[in-house]
Amino acid sequence: MHRHGNIPKAFEGRNSRLYNFVAKRLLRRVYRRLAQDVANLAPEKASILDVGTGPGVLLMELAQRRADLRLTGVDLSADMVAVAAKNLAPQGERATVRVGDVTGLPFPDASFDLIVSSLSLHHWDDPEAAAPELARVLRPGGRVVIYDFRFAPFDKLAAASRAERGAVATGVPFFPKLTRFVLSS
Ligand SMILES: C[S@@+](CC[C@H](N)C(=O)[O-])C[C@H]1O[C@@H](n2cnc3c(N)ncnc32)[C@H](O)[C@@H]1O
């Protein structure tokens, strides 16, 4: 039985820098695989939001694949946002990062064509409250694509939305497959 919910200490201070090292150096293949999946799904010139972006490695990889996208990251941890801002600085104005909670996103209605999230859902304290908020900032016809471990509370999000589930193989031996969960507006 897995416990869900945020672990603020794991994502603050030196732990945010340690996480950055692990994500960039040890798990880079995972983010390359996910970014390719997102790049295949994103409409031309889309505005993309990455929820719980952490150090923003998924957005870094996405930026390399699709020069036409506008990229936004949001995360509860100000330290993670600082790390992500540094990682995404070479992208200039097309990539921005902000502090925010998935249950109260700091964006106007219908701001994004595609919302993504990786390895964050199992840290959300209130996944049911996230569903209407994700729907609010999504443009009509948009999609929400969430990648996480099988034990993440996908069922709670699904209960509040119309959803499909699939799998994405990441190609990393100790990280063989993540669940992909798609909500359509
Ligand atoms: C395991 S990290 C994943 C980071 C990044 N998406 C990745 O794949 O490397 C989980 C992140 O989710 C963030 N987080 C947890 N609860 C959140 C919430 N309610 N709203 C926004 N971000 C949240 C944490 O601060 C942390 O940076």
PDB file of C-alpha atoms and ligand atoms in Angstrom:
ATOM      1  CA  MET A   1       0.000   0.000   0.000  1.00  0.00           C
ATOM      2  CA  HIS A   2       1.567   3.314  -1.090  1.00  0.00           C
ATOM      3  CA  ARG A   3       1.019   6.555   0.765  1.00  0.00           C
ATOM      4  CA  HIS A   4       0.207   9.479  -1.513  1.00  0.00           C
ATOM      5  CA  GLY A   5       0.847  13.141  -0.772  1.00  0.00           C
ATOM      6  CA  ASN A   6       3.512  15.765  -0.843  1.00  0.00           C
ATOM      7  CA  ILE A   7       6.864  15.453   0.974  1.00  0.00           C
ATOM      8  CA  PRO A   8       7.959  19.138   1.009  1.00  0.00           C
ATOM      9  CA  LYS A   9      11.369  18.374   2.574  1.00  0.00           C
ATOM     10  CA  ALA A  10      12.253  16.110  -0.343  1.00  0.00           C
ATOM     11  CA  PHE A  11      11.848  19.013  -2.782  1.00  0.00           C
ATOM     12  CA  GLU A  12      13.364  21.926  -0.851  1.00  0.00           C
ATOM     13  CA  GLY A  13      16.867  23.306  -0.242  1.00  0.00           C
ATOM     14  CA  ARG A  14      19.740  21.006  -1.134  1.00  0.00           C
ATOM     15  CA  ASN A  15      17.301  18.198  -1.951  1.00  0.00           C
ATOM     16  CA  SER A  16      16.010  20.239  -4.923  1.00  0.00           C
ATOM     17  CA  ARG A  17      19.613  20.402  -6.216  1.00  0.00           C
ATOM     18  CA  LEU A  18      20.125  16.692  -5.581  1.00  0.00           C
ATOM     19  CA  TYR A  19      16.880  15.927  -7.445  1.00  0.00           C
ATOM     20  CA  ASN A  20      18.119  18.119 -10.309  1.00  0.00           C
ATOM     21  CA  PHE A  21      21.325  16.062 -10.508  1.00  0.00           C
ATOM     22  CA  VAL A  22      19.439  12.759 -10.513  1.00  0.00           C
ATOM     23  CA  ALA A  23      16.891  13.932 -13.103  1.00  0.00           C
ATOM     24  CA  LYS A  24      19.489  15.457 -15.438  1.00  0.00           C
ATOM     25  CA  ARG A  25      22.248  12.867 -15.145  1.00  0.00           C
ATOM     26  CA  LEU A  26      20.708   9.546 -14.129  1.00  0.00           C
ATOM     27  CA  LEU A  27      17.123   9.672 -15.419  1.00  0.00           C
ATOM     28  CA  ARG A  28      17.656  11.719 -18.580  1.00  0.00           C
ATOM     29  CA  ARG A  29      16.519   8.827 -20.793  1.00  0.00           C
ATOM     30  CA  VAL A  30      13.167   8.782 -19.007  1.00  0.00           C
ATOM     31  CA  TYR A  31      12.588  12.465 -19.790  1.00  0.00           C
ATOM     32  CA  ARG A  32      13.744  12.018 -23.395  1.00  0.00           C
ATOM     33  CA  ARG A  33      11.173   9.252 -23.826  1.00  0.00           C
ATOM     34  CA  LEU A  34       8.371  11.286 -22.234  1.00  0.00           C
ATOM     35  CA  ALA A  35       9.322  14.448 -24.153  1.00  0.00           C
ATOM     36  CA  GLN A  36       9.155  12.545 -27.428  1.00  0.00           C
ATOM     37  CA  ASP A  37       5.676  11.327 -26.490  1.00  0.00           C
ATOM     38  CA  VAL A  38       4.579  14.896 -25.649  1.00  0.00           C
ATOM     39  CA  ALA A  39       6.214  16.277 -28.815  1.00  0.00           C
ATOM     40  CA  ASN A  40       4.139  13.812 -30.864  1.00  0.00           C
ATOM     41  CA  LEU A  41       0.920  14.910 -29.135  1.00  0.00           C
ATOM     42  CA  ALA A  42       1.378  18.700 -29.050  1.00  0.00           C
ATOM     43  CA  PRO A  43      -0.469  20.773 -31.681  1.00  0.00           C
ATOM     44  CA  GLU A  44       1.553  23.320 -33.679  1.00  0.00           C
ATOM     45  CA  LYS A  45       2.514  26.439 -31.653  1.00  0.00           C
ATOM     46  CA  ALA A  46       0.792  24.994 -28.585  1.00  0.00           C
ATOM     47  CA  SER A  47       1.022  26.450 -25.087  1.00  0.00           C
ATOM     48  CA  ILE A  48       2.127  23.649 -22.764  1.00  0.00           C
ATOM     49  CA  LEU A  49       1.881  23.550 -18.970  1.00  0.00           C
ATOM     50  CA  ASP A  50       4.000  21.086 -16.935  1.00  0.00           C
ATOM     51  CA  VAL A  51       2.448  20.635 -13.479  1.00  0.00           C
ATOM     52  CA  GLY A  52       4.869  19.732 -10.672  1.00  0.00           C
ATOM     53  CA  THR A  53       7.695  20.475 -13.084  1.00  0.00           C
ATOM     54  CA  GLY A  54      10.446  20.048 -10.465  1.00  0.00           C
ATOM     55  CA  PRO A  55      13.750  21.012 -12.123  1.00  0.00           C
ATOM     56  CA  GLY A  56      11.982  21.291 -15.499  1.00  0.00           C
ATOM     57  CA  VAL A  57      13.924  18.516 -17.250  1.00  0.00           C
ATOM     58  CA  LEU A  58      10.872  17.364 -19.240  1.00  0.00           C
ATOM     59  CA  LEU A  59      10.439  20.937 -20.529  1.00  0.00           C
ATOM     60  CA  MET A  60      14.174  21.144 -21.382  1.00  0.00           C
ATOM     61  CA  GLU A  61      13.888  18.006 -23.489  1.00  0.00           C
ATOM     62  CA  LEU A  62      10.652  19.228 -25.076  1.00  0.00           C
ATOM     63  CA  ALA A  63      12.283  22.552 -25.991  1.00  0.00           C
ATOM     64  CA  GLN A  64      14.950  20.651 -27.926  1.00  0.00           C
ATOM     65  CA  ARG A  65      12.327  18.785 -29.939  1.00  0.00           C
ATOM     66  CA  ARG A  66       9.763  21.508 -30.684  1.00  0.00           C
ATOM     67  CA  ALA A  67      10.953  25.103 -31.233  1.00  0.00           C
ATOM     68  CA  ASP A  68       7.355  26.247 -31.892  1.00  0.00           C
ATOM     69  CA  LEU A  69       5.992  25.508 -28.372  1.00  0.00           C
ATOM     70  CA  ARG A  70       5.455  27.955 -25.506  1.00  0.00           C
ATOM     71  CA  LEU A  71       6.469  26.214 -22.289  1.00  0.00           C
ATOM     72  CA  THR A  72       5.281  26.914 -18.747  1.00  0.00           C
ATOM     73  CA  GLY A  73       6.179  25.041 -15.582  1.00  0.00           C
ATOM     74  CA  VAL A  74       4.461  25.265 -12.197  1.00  0.00           C
ATOM     75  CA  ASP A  75       5.554  23.703  -8.895  1.00  0.00           C
ATOM     76  CA  LEU A  76       4.675  23.959  -5.216  1.00  0.00           C
ATOM     77  CA  SER A  77       8.350  24.228  -4.225  1.00  0.00           C
ATOM     78  CA  ALA A  78       9.996  27.642  -4.698  1.00  0.00           C
ATOM     79  CA  ASP A  79      13.413  25.919  -4.622  1.00  0.00           C
ATOM     80  CA  MET A  80      12.439  23.587  -7.471  1.00  0.00           C
ATOM     81  CA  VAL A  81      11.113  26.597  -9.420  1.00  0.00           C
ATOM     82  CA  ALA A  82      14.472  28.357  -8.946  1.00  0.00           C
ATOM     83  CA  VAL A  83      16.339  25.295 -10.273  1.00  0.00           C
ATOM     84  CA  ALA A  84      13.928  24.964 -13.229  1.00  0.00           C
ATOM     85  CA  ALA A  85      14.262  28.683 -14.071  1.00  0.00           C
ATOM     86  CA  LYS A  86      18.041  28.232 -14.285  1.00  0.00           C
ATOM     87  CA  ASN A  87      17.725  25.091 -16.423  1.00  0.00           C
ATOM     88  CA  LEU A  88      15.284  26.814 -18.797  1.00  0.00           C
ATOM     89  CA  ALA A  89      17.071  30.194 -18.983  1.00  0.00           C
ATOM     90  CA  PRO A  90      18.620  29.368 -22.409  1.00  0.00           C
ATOM     91  CA  GLN A  91      15.048  29.152 -23.812  1.00  0.00           C
ATOM     92  CA  GLY A  92      14.443  32.870 -23.125  1.00  0.00           C
ATOM     93  CA  GLU A  93      10.866  34.145 -23.131  1.00  0.00           C
ATOM     94  CA  ARG A  94       9.319  30.997 -24.544  1.00  0.00           C
ATOM     95  CA  ALA A  95       9.794  29.159 -21.235  1.00  0.00           C
ATOM     96  CA  THR A  96       8.589  30.423 -17.848  1.00  0.00           C
ATOM     97  CA  VAL A  97       8.227  28.810 -14.418  1.00  0.00           C
ATOM     98  CA  ARG A  98       6.059  29.813 -11.451  1.00  0.00           C
ATOM     99  CA  VAL A  99       5.264  28.684  -7.953  1.00  0.00           C
ATOM    100  CA  GLY A 100       1.741  27.264  -7.692  1.00  0.00           C
ATOM    101  CA  ASP A 101      -0.457  24.417  -6.488  1.00  0.00           C
ATOM    102  CA  VAL A 102      -2.327  22.137  -8.898  1.00  0.00           C
ATOM    103  CA  THR A 103      -5.497  22.821  -6.878  1.00  0.00           C
ATOM    104  CA  GLY A 104      -5.179  26.611  -7.407  1.00  0.00           C
ATOM    105  CA  LEU A 105      -3.235  27.221 -10.594  1.00  0.00           C
ATOM    106  CA  PRO A 106      -2.034  30.833 -11.078  1.00  0.00           C
ATOM    107  CA  PHE A 107      -3.312  31.089 -14.673  1.00  0.00           C
ATOM    108  CA  PRO A 108      -6.489  32.410 -16.334  1.00  0.00           C
ATOM    109  CA  ASP A 109      -9.167  30.064 -17.703  1.00  0.00           C
ATOM    110  CA  ALA A 110      -8.367  28.299 -21.013  1.00  0.00           C
ATOM    111  CA  SER A 111      -4.643  29.178 -20.999  1.00  0.00           C
ATOM    112  CA  PHE A 112      -3.125  25.920 -22.311  1.00  0.00           C
ATOM    113  CA  ASP A 113      -3.558  23.569 -25.287  1.00  0.00           C
ATOM    114  CA  LEU A 114      -1.817  20.669 -23.527  1.00  0.00           C
ATOM    115  CA  ILE A 115      -1.111  20.033 -19.853  1.00  0.00           C
ATOM    116  CA  VAL A 116       1.502  17.440 -18.882  1.00  0.00           C
ATOM    117  CA  SER A 117       2.822  16.129 -15.595  1.00  0.00           C
ATOM    118  CA  SER A 118       5.501  13.553 -14.753  1.00  0.00           C
ATOM    119  CA  LEU A 119       6.050  11.709 -11.461  1.00  0.00           C
ATOM    120  CA  SER A 120       4.098  14.379  -9.574  1.00  0.00           C
ATOM    121  CA  LEU A 121       0.505  13.093  -9.252  1.00  0.00           C
ATOM    122  CA  HIS A 122       1.432  10.677  -6.441  1.00  0.00           C
ATOM    123  CA  HIS A 123       2.589  13.733  -4.453  1.00  0.00           C
ATOM    124  CA  TRP A 124      -0.635  15.729  -4.845  1.00  0.00           C
ATOM    125  CA  ASP A 125      -2.425  16.047  -1.509  1.00  0.00           C
ATOM    126  CA  ASP A 126      -5.864  16.412  -3.095  1.00  0.00           C
ATOM    127  CA  PRO A 127      -6.083  14.810  -6.581  1.00  0.00           C
ATOM    128  CA  GLU A 128      -9.885  15.214  -6.699  1.00  0.00           C
ATOM    129  CA  ALA A 129      -9.548  18.999  -6.326  1.00  0.00           C
ATOM    130  CA  ALA A 130      -6.907  19.010  -9.097  1.00  0.00           C
ATOM    131  CA  ALA A 131      -9.298  17.682 -11.778  1.00  0.00           C
ATOM    132  CA  PRO A 132     -11.597  20.757 -12.089  1.00  0.00           C
ATOM    133  CA  GLU A 133      -8.601  23.096 -11.870  1.00  0.00           C
ATOM    134  CA  LEU A 134      -6.787  21.322 -14.709  1.00  0.00           C
ATOM    135  CA  ALA A 135     -10.022  21.479 -16.728  1.00  0.00           C
ATOM    136  CA  ARG A 136     -10.378  25.211 -16.007  1.00  0.00           C
ATOM    137  CA  VAL A 137      -6.940  26.192 -17.412  1.00  0.00           C
ATOM    138  CA  LEU A 138      -7.248  23.819 -20.410  1.00  0.00           C
ATOM    139  CA  ARG A 139      -8.511  25.234 -23.732  1.00  0.00           C
ATOM    140  CA  PRO A 140     -11.533  23.567 -25.371  1.00  0.00           C
ATOM    141  CA  GLY A 141     -10.287  20.531 -27.309  1.00  0.00           C
ATOM    142  CA  GLY A 142      -7.126  20.322 -25.211  1.00  0.00           C
ATOM    143  CA  ARG A 143      -5.686  17.328 -23.372  1.00  0.00           C
ATOM    144  CA  VAL A 144      -4.104  16.572 -20.019  1.00  0.00           C
ATOM    145  CA  VAL A 145      -1.416  13.860 -20.133  1.00  0.00           C
ATOM    146  CA  ILE A 146      -0.100  12.545 -16.828  1.00  0.00           C
ATOM    147  CA  TYR A 147       2.800  10.097 -16.437  1.00  0.00           C
ATOM    148  CA  ASP A 148       3.344   8.406 -13.114  1.00  0.00           C
ATOM    149  CA  PHE A 149       3.883   5.114 -11.351  1.00  0.00           C
ATOM    150  CA  ARG A 150       1.058   2.595 -11.443  1.00  0.00           C
ATOM    151  CA  PHE A 151       0.305   3.216  -7.765  1.00  0.00           C
ATOM    152  CA  ALA A 152      -0.436   6.944  -8.277  1.00  0.00           C
ATOM    153  CA  PRO A 153      -4.076   7.927  -7.528  1.00  0.00           C
ATOM    154  CA  PHE A 154      -5.233   7.867 -11.178  1.00  0.00           C
ATOM    155  CA  ASP A 155      -8.573   6.461 -10.007  1.00  0.00           C
ATOM    156  CA  LYS A 156      -9.324   9.641  -8.038  1.00  0.00           C
ATOM    157  CA  LEU A 157      -8.623  11.854 -11.074  1.00  0.00           C
ATOM    158  CA  ALA A 158     -10.605   9.527 -13.330  1.00  0.00           C
ATOM    159  CA  ALA A 159     -13.614   9.673 -11.021  1.00  0.00           C
ATOM    160  CA  ALA A 160     -13.755  13.431 -11.611  1.00  0.00           C
ATOM    161  CA  SER A 161     -13.131  13.335 -15.381  1.00  0.00           C
ATOM    162  CA  ARG A 162     -13.435  11.400 -18.638  1.00  0.00           C
ATOM    163  CA  ALA A 163     -10.167   9.493 -18.897  1.00  0.00           C
ATOM    164  CA  GLU A 164      -8.151   6.864 -20.754  1.00  0.00           C
ATOM    165  CA  ARG A 165      -5.089   5.004 -19.539  1.00  0.00           C
ATOM    166  CA  GLY A 166      -2.113   3.640 -21.466  1.00  0.00           C
ATOM    167  CA  ALA A 167       1.532   2.860 -20.830  1.00  0.00           C
ATOM    168  CA  VAL A 168       4.748   4.475 -21.990  1.00  0.00           C
ATOM    169  CA  ALA A 169       7.904   2.387 -21.903  1.00  0.00           C
ATOM    170  CA  THR A 170      10.743   4.580 -20.712  1.00  0.00           C
ATOM    171  CA  GLY A 171      13.605   2.337 -21.743  1.00  0.00           C
ATOM    172  CA  VAL A 172      15.417   2.573 -18.403  1.00  0.00           C
ATOM    173  CA  PRO A 173      15.984  -0.861 -16.841  1.00  0.00           C
ATOM    174  CA  PHE A 174      15.008   0.066 -13.278  1.00  0.00           C
ATOM    175  CA  PHE A 175      12.217   2.346 -14.525  1.00  0.00           C
ATOM    176  CA  PRO A 176      10.688   0.143 -17.189  1.00  0.00           C
ATOM    177  CA  LYS A 177       7.206   1.590 -17.704  1.00  0.00           C
ATOM    178  CA  LEU A 178       5.137   4.550 -16.549  1.00  0.00           C
ATOM    179  CA  THR A 179       1.376   4.778 -16.745  1.00  0.00           C
ATOM    180  CA  ARG A 180       0.099   7.432 -19.148  1.00  0.00           C
ATOM    181  CA  PHE A 181      -3.248   8.900 -18.227  1.00  0.00           C
ATOM    182  CA  VAL A 182      -5.126  11.165 -20.651  1.00  0.00           C
ATOM    183  CA  LEU A 183      -8.014  13.526 -19.915  1.00  0.00           C
ATOM    184  CA  SER A 184      -9.760  15.217 -22.839  1.00  0.00           C
ATOM    185  CA  SER A 185     -11.728  18.443 -22.533  1.00  0.00           C
TER     186      SER A 185
HETATM  187  C1  LIG B   1       9.021  13.695  -7.830  1.00  0.00           C
HETATM  188  S1  LIG B   1       8.987  15.395  -8.271  1.00  0.00           S
HETATM  189  C2  LIG B   1       8.757  15.309 -10.055  1.00  0.00           C
HETATM  190  C3  LIG B   1       9.363  16.502 -10.750  1.00  0.00           C
HETATM  191  C4  LIG B   1       9.347  16.461 -12.271  1.00  0.00           C
HETATM  192  N1  LIG B   1       8.000  16.493 -12.807  1.00  0.00           N
HETATM  193  C5  LIG B   1      10.082  15.274 -12.798  1.00  0.00           C
HETATM  194  O1  LIG B   1       9.484  14.404 -13.451  1.00  0.00           O
HETATM  195  O2  LIG B   1      11.296  15.193 -12.552  1.00  0.00           O
HETATM  196  C6  LIG B   1       7.362  15.907  -7.737  1.00  0.00           C
HETATM  197  C7  LIG B   1       7.169  17.412  -7.828  1.00  0.00           C
HETATM  198  O3  LIG B   1       5.777  17.691  -7.639  1.00  0.00           O
HETATM  199  C8  LIG B   1       5.677  18.888  -6.884  1.00  0.00           C
HETATM  200  N2  LIG B   1       4.348  18.956  -6.262  1.00  0.00           N
HETATM  201  C9  LIG B   1       3.877  18.200  -5.243  1.00  0.00           C
HETATM  202  N3  LIG B   1       2.607  18.529  -4.962  1.00  0.00           N
HETATM  203  C10 LIG B   1       2.256  19.513  -5.833  1.00  0.00           C
HETATM  204  C11 LIG B   1       1.076  20.281  -6.018  1.00  0.00           C
HETATM  205  N4  LIG B   1      -0.014  20.088  -5.246  1.00  0.00           N
HETATM  206  N5  LIG B   1       1.064  21.216  -6.999  1.00  0.00           N
HETATM  207  C12 LIG B   1       2.167  21.429  -7.762  1.00  0.00           C
HETATM  208  N6  LIG B   1       3.322  20.733  -7.620  1.00  0.00           N
HETATM  209  C13 LIG B   1       3.365  19.785  -6.667  1.00  0.00           C
HETATM  210  C14 LIG B   1       6.833  18.795  -5.895  1.00  0.00           C
HETATM  211  O4  LIG B   1       7.177  20.058  -5.338  1.00  0.00           O
HETATM  212  C15 LIG B   1       7.931  18.184  -6.755  1.00  0.00           C
HETATM  213  O5  LIG B   1       8.747  19.163  -7.352  1.00  0.00           O
END
